Coordinates of C-alpha atoms in Angstrom, one line a residue:
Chain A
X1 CA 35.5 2.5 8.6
X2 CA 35.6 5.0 10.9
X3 CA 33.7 8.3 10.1
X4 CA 35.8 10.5 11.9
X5 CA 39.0 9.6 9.4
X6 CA 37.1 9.6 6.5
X7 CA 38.0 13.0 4.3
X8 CA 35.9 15.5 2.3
X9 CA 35.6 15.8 -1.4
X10 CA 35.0 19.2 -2.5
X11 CA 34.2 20.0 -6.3
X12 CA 34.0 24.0 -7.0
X13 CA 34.0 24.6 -10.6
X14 CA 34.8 21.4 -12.9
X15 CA 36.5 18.5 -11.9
X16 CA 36.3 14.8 -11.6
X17 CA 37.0 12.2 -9.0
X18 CA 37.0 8.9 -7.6
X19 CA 35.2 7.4 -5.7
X20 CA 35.7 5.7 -2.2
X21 CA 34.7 6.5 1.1
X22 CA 34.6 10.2 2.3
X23 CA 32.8 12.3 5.1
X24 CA 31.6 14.9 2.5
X25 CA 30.9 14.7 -0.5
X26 CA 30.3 18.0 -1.8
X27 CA 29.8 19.1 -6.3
X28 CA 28.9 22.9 -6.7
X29 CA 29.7 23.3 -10.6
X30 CA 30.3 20.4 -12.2
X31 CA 31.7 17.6 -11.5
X32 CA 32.0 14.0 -13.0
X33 CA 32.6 11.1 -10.7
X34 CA 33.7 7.5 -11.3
X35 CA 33.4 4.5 -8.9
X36 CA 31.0 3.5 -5.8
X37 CA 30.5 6.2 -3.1
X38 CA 30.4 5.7 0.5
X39 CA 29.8 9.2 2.1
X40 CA 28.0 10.5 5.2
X41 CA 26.7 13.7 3.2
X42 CA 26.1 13.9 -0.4
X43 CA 25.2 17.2 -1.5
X44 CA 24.6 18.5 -5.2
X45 CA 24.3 21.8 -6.4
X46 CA 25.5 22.1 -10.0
X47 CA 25.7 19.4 -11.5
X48 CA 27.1 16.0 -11.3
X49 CA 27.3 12.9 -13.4
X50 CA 28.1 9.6 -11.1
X51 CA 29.4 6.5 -12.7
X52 CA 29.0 3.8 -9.7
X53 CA 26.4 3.3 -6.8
X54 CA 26.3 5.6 -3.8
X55 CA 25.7 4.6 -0.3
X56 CA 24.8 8.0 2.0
X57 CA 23.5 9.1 5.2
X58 CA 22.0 12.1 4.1
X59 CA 21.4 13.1 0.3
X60 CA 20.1 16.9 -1.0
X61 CA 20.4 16.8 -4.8
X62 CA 19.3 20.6 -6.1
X63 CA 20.6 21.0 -9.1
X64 CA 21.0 18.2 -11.2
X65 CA 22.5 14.4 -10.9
X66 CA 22.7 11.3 -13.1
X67 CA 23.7 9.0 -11.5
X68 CA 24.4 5.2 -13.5
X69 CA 23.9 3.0 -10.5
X70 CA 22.0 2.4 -7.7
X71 CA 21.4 5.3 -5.2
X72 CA 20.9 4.9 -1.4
X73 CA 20.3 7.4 1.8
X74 CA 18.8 7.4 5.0
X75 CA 17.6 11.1 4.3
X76 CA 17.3 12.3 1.0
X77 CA 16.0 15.5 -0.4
X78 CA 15.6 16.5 -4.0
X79 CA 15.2 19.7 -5.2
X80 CA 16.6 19.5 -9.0
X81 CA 16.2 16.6 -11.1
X82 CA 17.5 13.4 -10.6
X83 CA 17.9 10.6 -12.9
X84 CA 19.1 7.0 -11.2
X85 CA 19.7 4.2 -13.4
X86 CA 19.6 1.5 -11.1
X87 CA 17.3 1.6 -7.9
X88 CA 16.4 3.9 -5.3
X89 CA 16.4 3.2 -1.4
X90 CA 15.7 5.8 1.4
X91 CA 14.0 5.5 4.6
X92 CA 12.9 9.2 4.1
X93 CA 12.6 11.1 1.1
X94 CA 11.2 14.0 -0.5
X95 CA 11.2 15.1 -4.0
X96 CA 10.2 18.2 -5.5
X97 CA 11.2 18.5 -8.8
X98 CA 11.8 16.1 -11.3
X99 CA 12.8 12.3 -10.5
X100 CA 13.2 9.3 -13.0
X101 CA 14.7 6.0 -11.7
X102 CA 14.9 3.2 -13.9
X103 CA 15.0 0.5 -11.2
X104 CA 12.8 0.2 -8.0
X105 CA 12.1 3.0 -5.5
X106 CA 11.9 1.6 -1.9
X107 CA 11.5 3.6 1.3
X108 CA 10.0 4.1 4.2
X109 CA 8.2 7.6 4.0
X110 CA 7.9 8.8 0.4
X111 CA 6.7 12.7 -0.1
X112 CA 6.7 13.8 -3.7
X113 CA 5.6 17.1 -5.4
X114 CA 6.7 17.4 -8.8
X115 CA 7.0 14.7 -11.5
X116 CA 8.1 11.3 -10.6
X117 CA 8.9 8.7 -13.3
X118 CA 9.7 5.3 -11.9
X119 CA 10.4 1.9 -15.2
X120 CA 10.2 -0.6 -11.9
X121 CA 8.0 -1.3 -8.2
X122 CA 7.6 1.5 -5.7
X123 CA 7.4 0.2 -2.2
X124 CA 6.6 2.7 1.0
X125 CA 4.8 2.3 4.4
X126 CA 4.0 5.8 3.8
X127 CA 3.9 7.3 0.2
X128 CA 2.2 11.0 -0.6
X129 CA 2.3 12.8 -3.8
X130 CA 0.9 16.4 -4.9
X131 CA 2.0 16.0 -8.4
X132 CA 2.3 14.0 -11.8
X133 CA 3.7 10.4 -11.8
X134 CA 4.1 7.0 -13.7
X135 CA 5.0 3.7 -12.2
X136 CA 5.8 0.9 -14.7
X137 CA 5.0 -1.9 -11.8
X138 CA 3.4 -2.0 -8.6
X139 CA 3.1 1.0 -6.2
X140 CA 2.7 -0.6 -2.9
X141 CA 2.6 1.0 0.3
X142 CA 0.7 0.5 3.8
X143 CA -1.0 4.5 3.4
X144 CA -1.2 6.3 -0.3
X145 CA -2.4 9.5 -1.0
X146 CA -2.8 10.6 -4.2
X147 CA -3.2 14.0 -5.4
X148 CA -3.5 14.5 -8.9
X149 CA -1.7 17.5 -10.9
X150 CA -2.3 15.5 -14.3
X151 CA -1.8 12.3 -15.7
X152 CA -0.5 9.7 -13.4
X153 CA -0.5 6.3 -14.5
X154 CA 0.7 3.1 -12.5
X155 CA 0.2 -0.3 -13.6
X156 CA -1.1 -1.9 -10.3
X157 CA -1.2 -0.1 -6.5
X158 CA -2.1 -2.1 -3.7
X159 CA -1.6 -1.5 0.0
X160 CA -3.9 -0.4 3.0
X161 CA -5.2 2.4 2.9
X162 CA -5.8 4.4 -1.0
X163 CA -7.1 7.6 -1.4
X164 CA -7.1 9.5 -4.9
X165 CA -8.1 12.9 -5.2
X166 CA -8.3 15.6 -7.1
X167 CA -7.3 19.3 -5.7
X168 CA -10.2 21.5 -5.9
X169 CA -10.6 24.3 -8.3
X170 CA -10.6 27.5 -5.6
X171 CA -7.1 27.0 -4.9
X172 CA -5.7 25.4 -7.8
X173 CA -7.9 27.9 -10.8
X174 CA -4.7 28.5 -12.4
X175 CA -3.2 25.2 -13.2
X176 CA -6.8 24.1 -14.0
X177 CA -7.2 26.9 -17.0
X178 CA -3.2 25.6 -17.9
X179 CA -4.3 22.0 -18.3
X180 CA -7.9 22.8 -19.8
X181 CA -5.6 25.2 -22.6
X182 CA -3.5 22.0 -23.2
X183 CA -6.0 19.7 -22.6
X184 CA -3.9 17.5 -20.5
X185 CA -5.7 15.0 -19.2
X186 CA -6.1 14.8 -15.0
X187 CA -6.6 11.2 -13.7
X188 CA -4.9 8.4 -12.8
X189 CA -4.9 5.2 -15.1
X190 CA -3.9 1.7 -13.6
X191 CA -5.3 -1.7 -14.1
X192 CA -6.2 -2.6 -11.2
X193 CA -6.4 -1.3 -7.2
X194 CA -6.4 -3.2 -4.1
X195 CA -6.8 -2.7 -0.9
X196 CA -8.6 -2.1 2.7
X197 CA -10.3 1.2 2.5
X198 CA -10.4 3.2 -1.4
X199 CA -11.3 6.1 -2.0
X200 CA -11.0 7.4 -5.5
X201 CA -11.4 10.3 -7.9
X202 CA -11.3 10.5 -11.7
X203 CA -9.7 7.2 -11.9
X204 CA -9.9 5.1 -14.9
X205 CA -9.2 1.5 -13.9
X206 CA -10.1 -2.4 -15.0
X207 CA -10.8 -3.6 -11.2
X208 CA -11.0 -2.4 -8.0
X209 CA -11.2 -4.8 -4.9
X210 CA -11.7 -3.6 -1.5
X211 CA -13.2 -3.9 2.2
X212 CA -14.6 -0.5 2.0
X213 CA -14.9 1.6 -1.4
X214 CA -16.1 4.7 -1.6
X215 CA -16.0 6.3 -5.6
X216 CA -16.2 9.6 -5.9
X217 CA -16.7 12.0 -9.2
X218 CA -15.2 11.4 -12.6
X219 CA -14.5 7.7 -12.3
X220 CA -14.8 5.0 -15.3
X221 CA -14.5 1.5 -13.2
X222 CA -14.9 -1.9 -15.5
X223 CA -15.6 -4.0 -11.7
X224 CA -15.5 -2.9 -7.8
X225 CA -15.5 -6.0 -5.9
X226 CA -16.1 -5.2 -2.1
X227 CA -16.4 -6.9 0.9
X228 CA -18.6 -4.5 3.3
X229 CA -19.2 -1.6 1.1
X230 CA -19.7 0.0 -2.0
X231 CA -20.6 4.4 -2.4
X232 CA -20.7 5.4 -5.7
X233 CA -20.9 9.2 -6.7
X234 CA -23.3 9.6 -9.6
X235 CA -21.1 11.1 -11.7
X236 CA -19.3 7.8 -12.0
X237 CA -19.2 4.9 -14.1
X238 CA -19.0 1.2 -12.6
X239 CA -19.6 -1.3 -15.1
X240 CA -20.1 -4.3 -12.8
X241 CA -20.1 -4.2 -8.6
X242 CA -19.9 -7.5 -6.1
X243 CA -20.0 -8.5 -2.9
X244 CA -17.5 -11.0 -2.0
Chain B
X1 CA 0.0 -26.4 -14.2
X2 CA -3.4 -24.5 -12.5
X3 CA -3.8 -27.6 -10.1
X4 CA -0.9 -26.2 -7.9
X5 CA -1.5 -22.5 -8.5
X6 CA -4.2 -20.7 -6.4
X7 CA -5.4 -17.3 -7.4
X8 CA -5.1 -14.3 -5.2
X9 CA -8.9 -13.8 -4.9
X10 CA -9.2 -17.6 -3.9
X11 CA -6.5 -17.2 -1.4
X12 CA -8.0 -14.5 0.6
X13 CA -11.1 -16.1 0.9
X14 CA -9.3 -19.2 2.3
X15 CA -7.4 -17.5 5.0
X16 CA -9.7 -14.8 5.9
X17 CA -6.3 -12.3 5.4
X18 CA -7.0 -8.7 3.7
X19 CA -5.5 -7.3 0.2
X20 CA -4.0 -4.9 2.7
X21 CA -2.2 -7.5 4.9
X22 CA -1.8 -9.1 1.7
X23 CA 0.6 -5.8 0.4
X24 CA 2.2 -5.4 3.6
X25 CA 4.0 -8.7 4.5
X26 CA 5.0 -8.5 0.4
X27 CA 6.5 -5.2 1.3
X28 CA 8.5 -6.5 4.5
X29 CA 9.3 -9.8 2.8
X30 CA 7.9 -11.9 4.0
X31 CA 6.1 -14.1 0.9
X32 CA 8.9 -13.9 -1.5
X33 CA 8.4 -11.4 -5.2
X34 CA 8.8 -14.8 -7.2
X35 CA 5.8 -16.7 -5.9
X36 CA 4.0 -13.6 -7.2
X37 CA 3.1 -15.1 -10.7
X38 CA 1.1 -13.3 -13.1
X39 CA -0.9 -15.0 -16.1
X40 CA -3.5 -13.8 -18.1
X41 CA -7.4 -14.3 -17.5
X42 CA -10.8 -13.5 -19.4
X43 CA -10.6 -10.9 -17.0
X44 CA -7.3 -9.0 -17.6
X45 CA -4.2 -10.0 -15.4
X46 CA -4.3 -12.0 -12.4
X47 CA -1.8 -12.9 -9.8
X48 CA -1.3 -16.3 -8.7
X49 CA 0.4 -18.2 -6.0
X50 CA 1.9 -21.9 -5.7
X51 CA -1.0 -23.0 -3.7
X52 CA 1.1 -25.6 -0.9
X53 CA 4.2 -23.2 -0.4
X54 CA 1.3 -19.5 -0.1
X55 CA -0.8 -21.7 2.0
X56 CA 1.9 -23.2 4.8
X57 CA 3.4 -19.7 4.8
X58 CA 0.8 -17.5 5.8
X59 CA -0.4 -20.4 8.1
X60 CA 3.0 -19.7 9.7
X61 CA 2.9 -15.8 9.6
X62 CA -0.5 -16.0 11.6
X63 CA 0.4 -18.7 13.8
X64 CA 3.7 -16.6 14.7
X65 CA 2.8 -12.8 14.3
X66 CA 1.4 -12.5 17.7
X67 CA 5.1 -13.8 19.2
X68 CA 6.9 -11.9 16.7
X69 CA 7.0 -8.4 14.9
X70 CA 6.9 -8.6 10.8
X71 CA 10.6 -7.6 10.6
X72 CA 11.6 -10.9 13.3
X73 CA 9.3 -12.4 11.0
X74 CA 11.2 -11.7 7.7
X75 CA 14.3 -12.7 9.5
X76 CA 12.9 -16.1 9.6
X77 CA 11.7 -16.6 6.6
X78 CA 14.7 -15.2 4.4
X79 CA 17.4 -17.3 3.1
X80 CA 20.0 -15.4 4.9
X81 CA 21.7 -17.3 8.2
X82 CA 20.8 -16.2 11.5
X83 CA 24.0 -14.7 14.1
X84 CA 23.5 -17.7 16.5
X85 CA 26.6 -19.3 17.6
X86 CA 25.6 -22.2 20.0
X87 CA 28.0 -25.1 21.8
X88 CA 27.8 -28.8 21.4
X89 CA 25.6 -29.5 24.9
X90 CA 22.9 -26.8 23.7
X91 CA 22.6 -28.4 20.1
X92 CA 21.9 -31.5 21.7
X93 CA 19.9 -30.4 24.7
X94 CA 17.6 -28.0 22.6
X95 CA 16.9 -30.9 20.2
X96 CA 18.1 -29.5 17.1
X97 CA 20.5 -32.2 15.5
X98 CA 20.5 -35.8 17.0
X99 CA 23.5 -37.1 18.3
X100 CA 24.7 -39.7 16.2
X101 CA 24.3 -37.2 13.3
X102 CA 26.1 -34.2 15.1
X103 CA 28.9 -36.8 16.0
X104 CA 29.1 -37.8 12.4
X105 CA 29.6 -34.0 11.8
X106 CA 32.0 -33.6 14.2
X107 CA 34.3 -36.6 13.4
X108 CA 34.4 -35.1 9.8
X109 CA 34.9 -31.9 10.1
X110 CA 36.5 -31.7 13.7
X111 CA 35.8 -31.4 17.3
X112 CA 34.7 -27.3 17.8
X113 CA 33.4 -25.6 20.8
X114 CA 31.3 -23.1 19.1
X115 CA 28.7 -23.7 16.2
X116 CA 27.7 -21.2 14.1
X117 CA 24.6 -21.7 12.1
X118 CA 26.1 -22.5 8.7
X119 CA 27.6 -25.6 11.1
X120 CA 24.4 -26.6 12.3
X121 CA 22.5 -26.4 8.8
X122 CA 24.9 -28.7 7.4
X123 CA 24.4 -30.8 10.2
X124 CA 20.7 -30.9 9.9
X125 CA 20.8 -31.1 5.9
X126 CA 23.0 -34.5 7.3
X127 CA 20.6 -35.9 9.7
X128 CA 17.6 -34.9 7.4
X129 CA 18.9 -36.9 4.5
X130 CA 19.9 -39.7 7.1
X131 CA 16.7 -39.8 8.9
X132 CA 14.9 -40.7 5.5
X133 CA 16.9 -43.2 4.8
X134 CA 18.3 -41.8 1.0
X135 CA 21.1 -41.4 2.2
X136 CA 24.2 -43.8 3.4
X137 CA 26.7 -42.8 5.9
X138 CA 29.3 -42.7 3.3
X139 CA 27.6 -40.3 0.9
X140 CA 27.0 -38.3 4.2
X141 CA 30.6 -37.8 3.5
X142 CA 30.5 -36.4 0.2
X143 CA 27.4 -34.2 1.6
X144 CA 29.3 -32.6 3.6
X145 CA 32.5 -31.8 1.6
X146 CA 30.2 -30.2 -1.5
X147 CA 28.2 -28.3 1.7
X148 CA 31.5 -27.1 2.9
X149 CA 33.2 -26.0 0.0
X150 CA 30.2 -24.7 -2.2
X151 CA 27.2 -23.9 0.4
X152 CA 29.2 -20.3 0.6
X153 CA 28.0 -19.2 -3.0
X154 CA 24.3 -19.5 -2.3
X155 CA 24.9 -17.3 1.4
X156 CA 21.8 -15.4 0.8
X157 CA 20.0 -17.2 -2.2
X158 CA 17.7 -20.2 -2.7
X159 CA 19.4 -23.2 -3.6
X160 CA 18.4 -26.8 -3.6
X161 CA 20.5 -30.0 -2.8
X162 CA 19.9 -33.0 -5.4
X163 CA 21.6 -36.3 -4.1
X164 CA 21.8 -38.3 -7.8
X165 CA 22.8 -42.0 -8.3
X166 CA 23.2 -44.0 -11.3
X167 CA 24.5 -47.4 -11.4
X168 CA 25.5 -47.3 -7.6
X169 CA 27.7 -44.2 -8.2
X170 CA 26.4 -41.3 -6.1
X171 CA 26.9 -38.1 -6.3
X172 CA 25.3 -34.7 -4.9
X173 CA 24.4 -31.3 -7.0
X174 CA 24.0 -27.7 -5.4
X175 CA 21.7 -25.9 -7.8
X176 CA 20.4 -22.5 -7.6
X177 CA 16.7 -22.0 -7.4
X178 CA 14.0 -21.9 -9.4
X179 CA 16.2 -23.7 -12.6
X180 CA 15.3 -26.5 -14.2
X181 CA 17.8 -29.6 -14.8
X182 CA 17.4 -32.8 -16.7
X183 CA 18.9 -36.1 -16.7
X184 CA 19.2 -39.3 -18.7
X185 CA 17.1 -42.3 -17.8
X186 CA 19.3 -44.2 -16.2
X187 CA 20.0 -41.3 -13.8
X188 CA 18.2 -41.5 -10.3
X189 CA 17.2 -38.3 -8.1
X190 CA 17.1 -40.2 -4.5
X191 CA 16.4 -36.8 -3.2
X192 CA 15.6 -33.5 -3.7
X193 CA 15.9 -30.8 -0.6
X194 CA 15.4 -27.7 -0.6
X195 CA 17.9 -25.3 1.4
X196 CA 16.0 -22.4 1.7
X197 CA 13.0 -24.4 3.3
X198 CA 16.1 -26.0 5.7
X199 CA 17.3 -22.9 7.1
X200 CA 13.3 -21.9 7.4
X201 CA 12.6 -24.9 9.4
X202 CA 16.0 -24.5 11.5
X203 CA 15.4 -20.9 12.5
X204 CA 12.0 -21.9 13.5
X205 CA 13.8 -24.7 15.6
X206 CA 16.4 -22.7 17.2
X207 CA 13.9 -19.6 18.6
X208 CA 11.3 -21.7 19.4
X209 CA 13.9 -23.7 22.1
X210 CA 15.2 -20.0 23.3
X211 CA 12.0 -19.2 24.6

C-alpha cells in the first residue's frame, strides 16, 4: 500500500480501535486496540493494550504496552515496559526499562539497560546489556557484552566474541551497598558458553569451550575446554581445563 | 540412533570450523534450528547433529562462501523458491532439466514461454524420479497433477514426496517434514525424495550456470 494514503490513528484520552494499516499510529492515555497493525510509526505514551501483531518502521514505547502477538520494527526504542506475547524482531533496538517477551527476540543490534526477560532464543550480530536479564534458550550473537547489574541467567550463549563483566565499585558504590543490603546475588548463571574469544567475570557455568579464554575474578567453572589458551584469575574456580 | 548423530564437539574437530562460525551461520540460517538436537550426556546437555546432512552442508558453506555472502548463502539453502523466471532454450542450454523430461512437462501442462522456478522444480522432481528408473511415464503423470495442485501448501516448508505402490496400483504422497508415516506390508515405498533437498540442489544448478 502506498504510505502516502495511509491515515493516522490518534488516541488522546481512552479509546479503542482497529487495526489495519495507518501512517501513525499514535496512544497518549489509554487506548485498547484489536487486530494486526501495519504502521510506519508506532508511538506509546500512556498506555496501550494490543490484541494482534504489529508490523512498524519505527517503534518508541515509553509508557507501557502489552501487546498479545508478535511485535516487529526496523527501529525500536523502549523506554516503559513492554510485554510481547509472541516474538520480538528489530534490526535496531534499545531498551531501557523493563522488557518481557514470551517468544524469541531477534535483531540485528540489541542495546539493553534495564531488565530484560526473554521465555524463548535471543539472536543479534550485536547484543550489549548494562543491566539484569534472563533468557530461557540460547542467547546467540556474533559480539556480546555483558555487564552485570544482578542476576542474569541464560541457559546457553554462544557466538563470537563474549565478554562478562562486572562494573567496578568507584562508579557503581551505590547500587553495590543496595544489592549487598538485599543480598542479591551479582553473576550470570548459564550452563554452558561457547565461543571464539571469552572473557568472563563471576560466572557460574557447567562448561565453557573456546579458542581463547581468559577467566577473570569470582568465577565457579565445572570445565574450560580451549583450543590456544587458557588465563585463569586466582580468585576463580575451574574444576577441570583441556586442550582440544 | 547415535550411529547417524555426530556431536558438536566431534564436528568441529572434523571440519576445522569454530563455535563462533558455528553460532553465526545458525544465526543467518543457514544449518536449519531442527538439526540442532539436544540429548542428555554424563556430562550435562549436549547438542548433536545428523551426521550425513551437518557434514554435506558445511562442506557446501565452505566450498561456496568465498563466491557468495552468508545471506546469498541462506537464500540457497532455504526451502523458499528463488525469483528466477527462465525460457525453454535456457532450461535446456544451461543443463538443468533434460529434454525428453521438460517435453514430458510441457505436453502435460502446456507449451509456456516463461518458467518460473516452481515449473522447473516440478520438472526436475520429474526427470529425477525418471532418471532412477522408480518411476513410469505414466505415474510421471500423476506426479505432476499432486505437484501442481498441492506443492503450493508446502511454499516455504520442508516436505517430502513418497511415490507408493501396492499390488501394481501407484500412487504418490506429499508429506510434511520431519513426520513419521507407516504402512501395511503389502505396501511398497519405490521412493522417497526429499523436496527441500530438490530445490537445494536446483538453486545450486541454476547460479552456478549464470556465472
Amino acid at each position: 500500500m502506498e504510505e502516502n494514503h495511509r491515515r493516522d490513528l490518534v488516541i488522546a484520552g481512552t479509546g479503542s480501535a482497529a487495526g489495519g494499516s495507518y501512517h501513525l499510529v499514535k496512544v497518549s492515555g489509554n487506548g485498547n486496540l484489536s487486530g494486526d497493525f501495519n504502521c510506519v510509526n508506532l508511538r506509546i505514551h500512556g498506555k496501550a493494550n494490543i490484541d494482534g501483531n504489529v508490523t512498524a518502521q519505527s517503534t518508541l514505547i515509553s509508557g507501557t504496552a502489552n501487546i498479545n502477538g508478535d511485535l516487529r520494527s526496523e527501529q525500536m526504542k523502549i523506554q516503559g515496559t513492554a510485554k510481547v506475547n509472541g516474538d520480538m524482531t528489530c534490526n535496531d533496538m534499545k531498551l531501557h526499562g523493563n522488557t518481557k517477551i514470551k517468544g524469541n527476540l531477534v535483531g540485528e543490534e540489541i542495546k539493553i539497560e534495564g531488565g530484560t526477560t526473554i521465555a524463548g532464543d535471543c539472536e543479534a550480530e550485536e547484543f550489549f546489556i548494562k543491566g539484569v536479564f534472563s533468557i530461557g534458550g540460547l542467547l546467540n550473537a556474533g559480539n556480546i557484552e555483558i555487564h552485570l547489574y544482578g542476576g542474569c541467567q541464560a541457559k546457553e550463549i554462544g557466538g563470537e566474541k563474549i565478554k562478562v563483566k562486572k562494573p567496578s565499585m568507584a562508579f557503581h558504590l551505590k547500587k553495590l551497598i543496595l544489592t549487598y543490603l538485599f543480598q542479591i546475588n551479582v553473576g550470570l548463571v548459564t550452563d554452558s558458553i561457547e565461543g571464539d574469544e571469552i572473557y568472563l567475570e563471576h560466572t557460574k557455568a557447567k562448561v565453557v569451550r573456546g579458542n581463547n579464554v581468559t577467566i577473570g575474578p569470582g568465577c565457579e567453572i565445572e570445565l574450560v575446554e580451549y583450543k590456544n589458551s587458557f588465563d585463569c584469575d586466582k580468585g576463580s574456580k575451574v574444576n577441570e581445563n583441556q586442550k582440544i | 540412533m547415535s550411529d547417524d548423530l555426530i556431536s558438536k564437539k566431534e564436528l568441529l574437530e572434523l571440519t576445522g570450523i569454530s563455535y563462533g562460525q558455528l553460532y553465526r551461520w545458525k544465526r543467518k540460517n543457514l544449518i536449519p534450528e531442527e538439526w540442532f538436537i539436544r540429548k542428555s550426556t554424563f556430562t550435562g546437555q549436549e547438542t548433536f547433529f545428523p551426521r550425513e546432512k551437518i557434514l554435506a552442508r558445511i562442506e557446501k558453506i565452505k566450498d561456496m562462501k568465498d563466491d557468495l555472502s552468508l545471506d546469498q548463502l541462506a537464500d540457497m539453502f532455504s526451502p523458499n523458491p528463488m525469483e528466477t523466471t527462465l525460457n525453454k532454450e535456457e532450461v535446456l542450454k544451461r543443463n538443468i532439466v533434460s529434454k525428453i523430461a521438460l517435453e514430458f512437462y510441457v505436453s502435460h501442462e502446456g507449451e509456456r514461454d516463461l518458467f518460473t522456478f516452481e515449473h522447473i522444480l516440478h520438472a526436475y522432481i520429474l526427470e529425477k524420479l525418471l532418471q532412477t528408473g522408480e518411476m513410469s511415464l505414466e505415474e510421471g503423470t500423476i506426479l505432476l497433477e499432486v505437484l501442481g495442485t498441492h506443492y503450493e501448501k508446502f511454499r516455504g516448508k520442508s516436505c517430502d514426496l513418497i511415490l507408493l505402490r501396492k499390488m501394481g496400483i501407484s500412487t504418490f504422497i506429499l508429506l510434511s517434514n520431519p513426520s513419521e508415516i507407516y504402512f501395511d506390508t503389502g505396501a511398497k515405498v519405490v521412493a522417497r525424495l526429499n523436496v527441500t533437498s530438490c530445490i537445494e540442489e536446483l538453486k545450486i544448478k541454476i547460479s552456478e550456470s549464470e556465472g
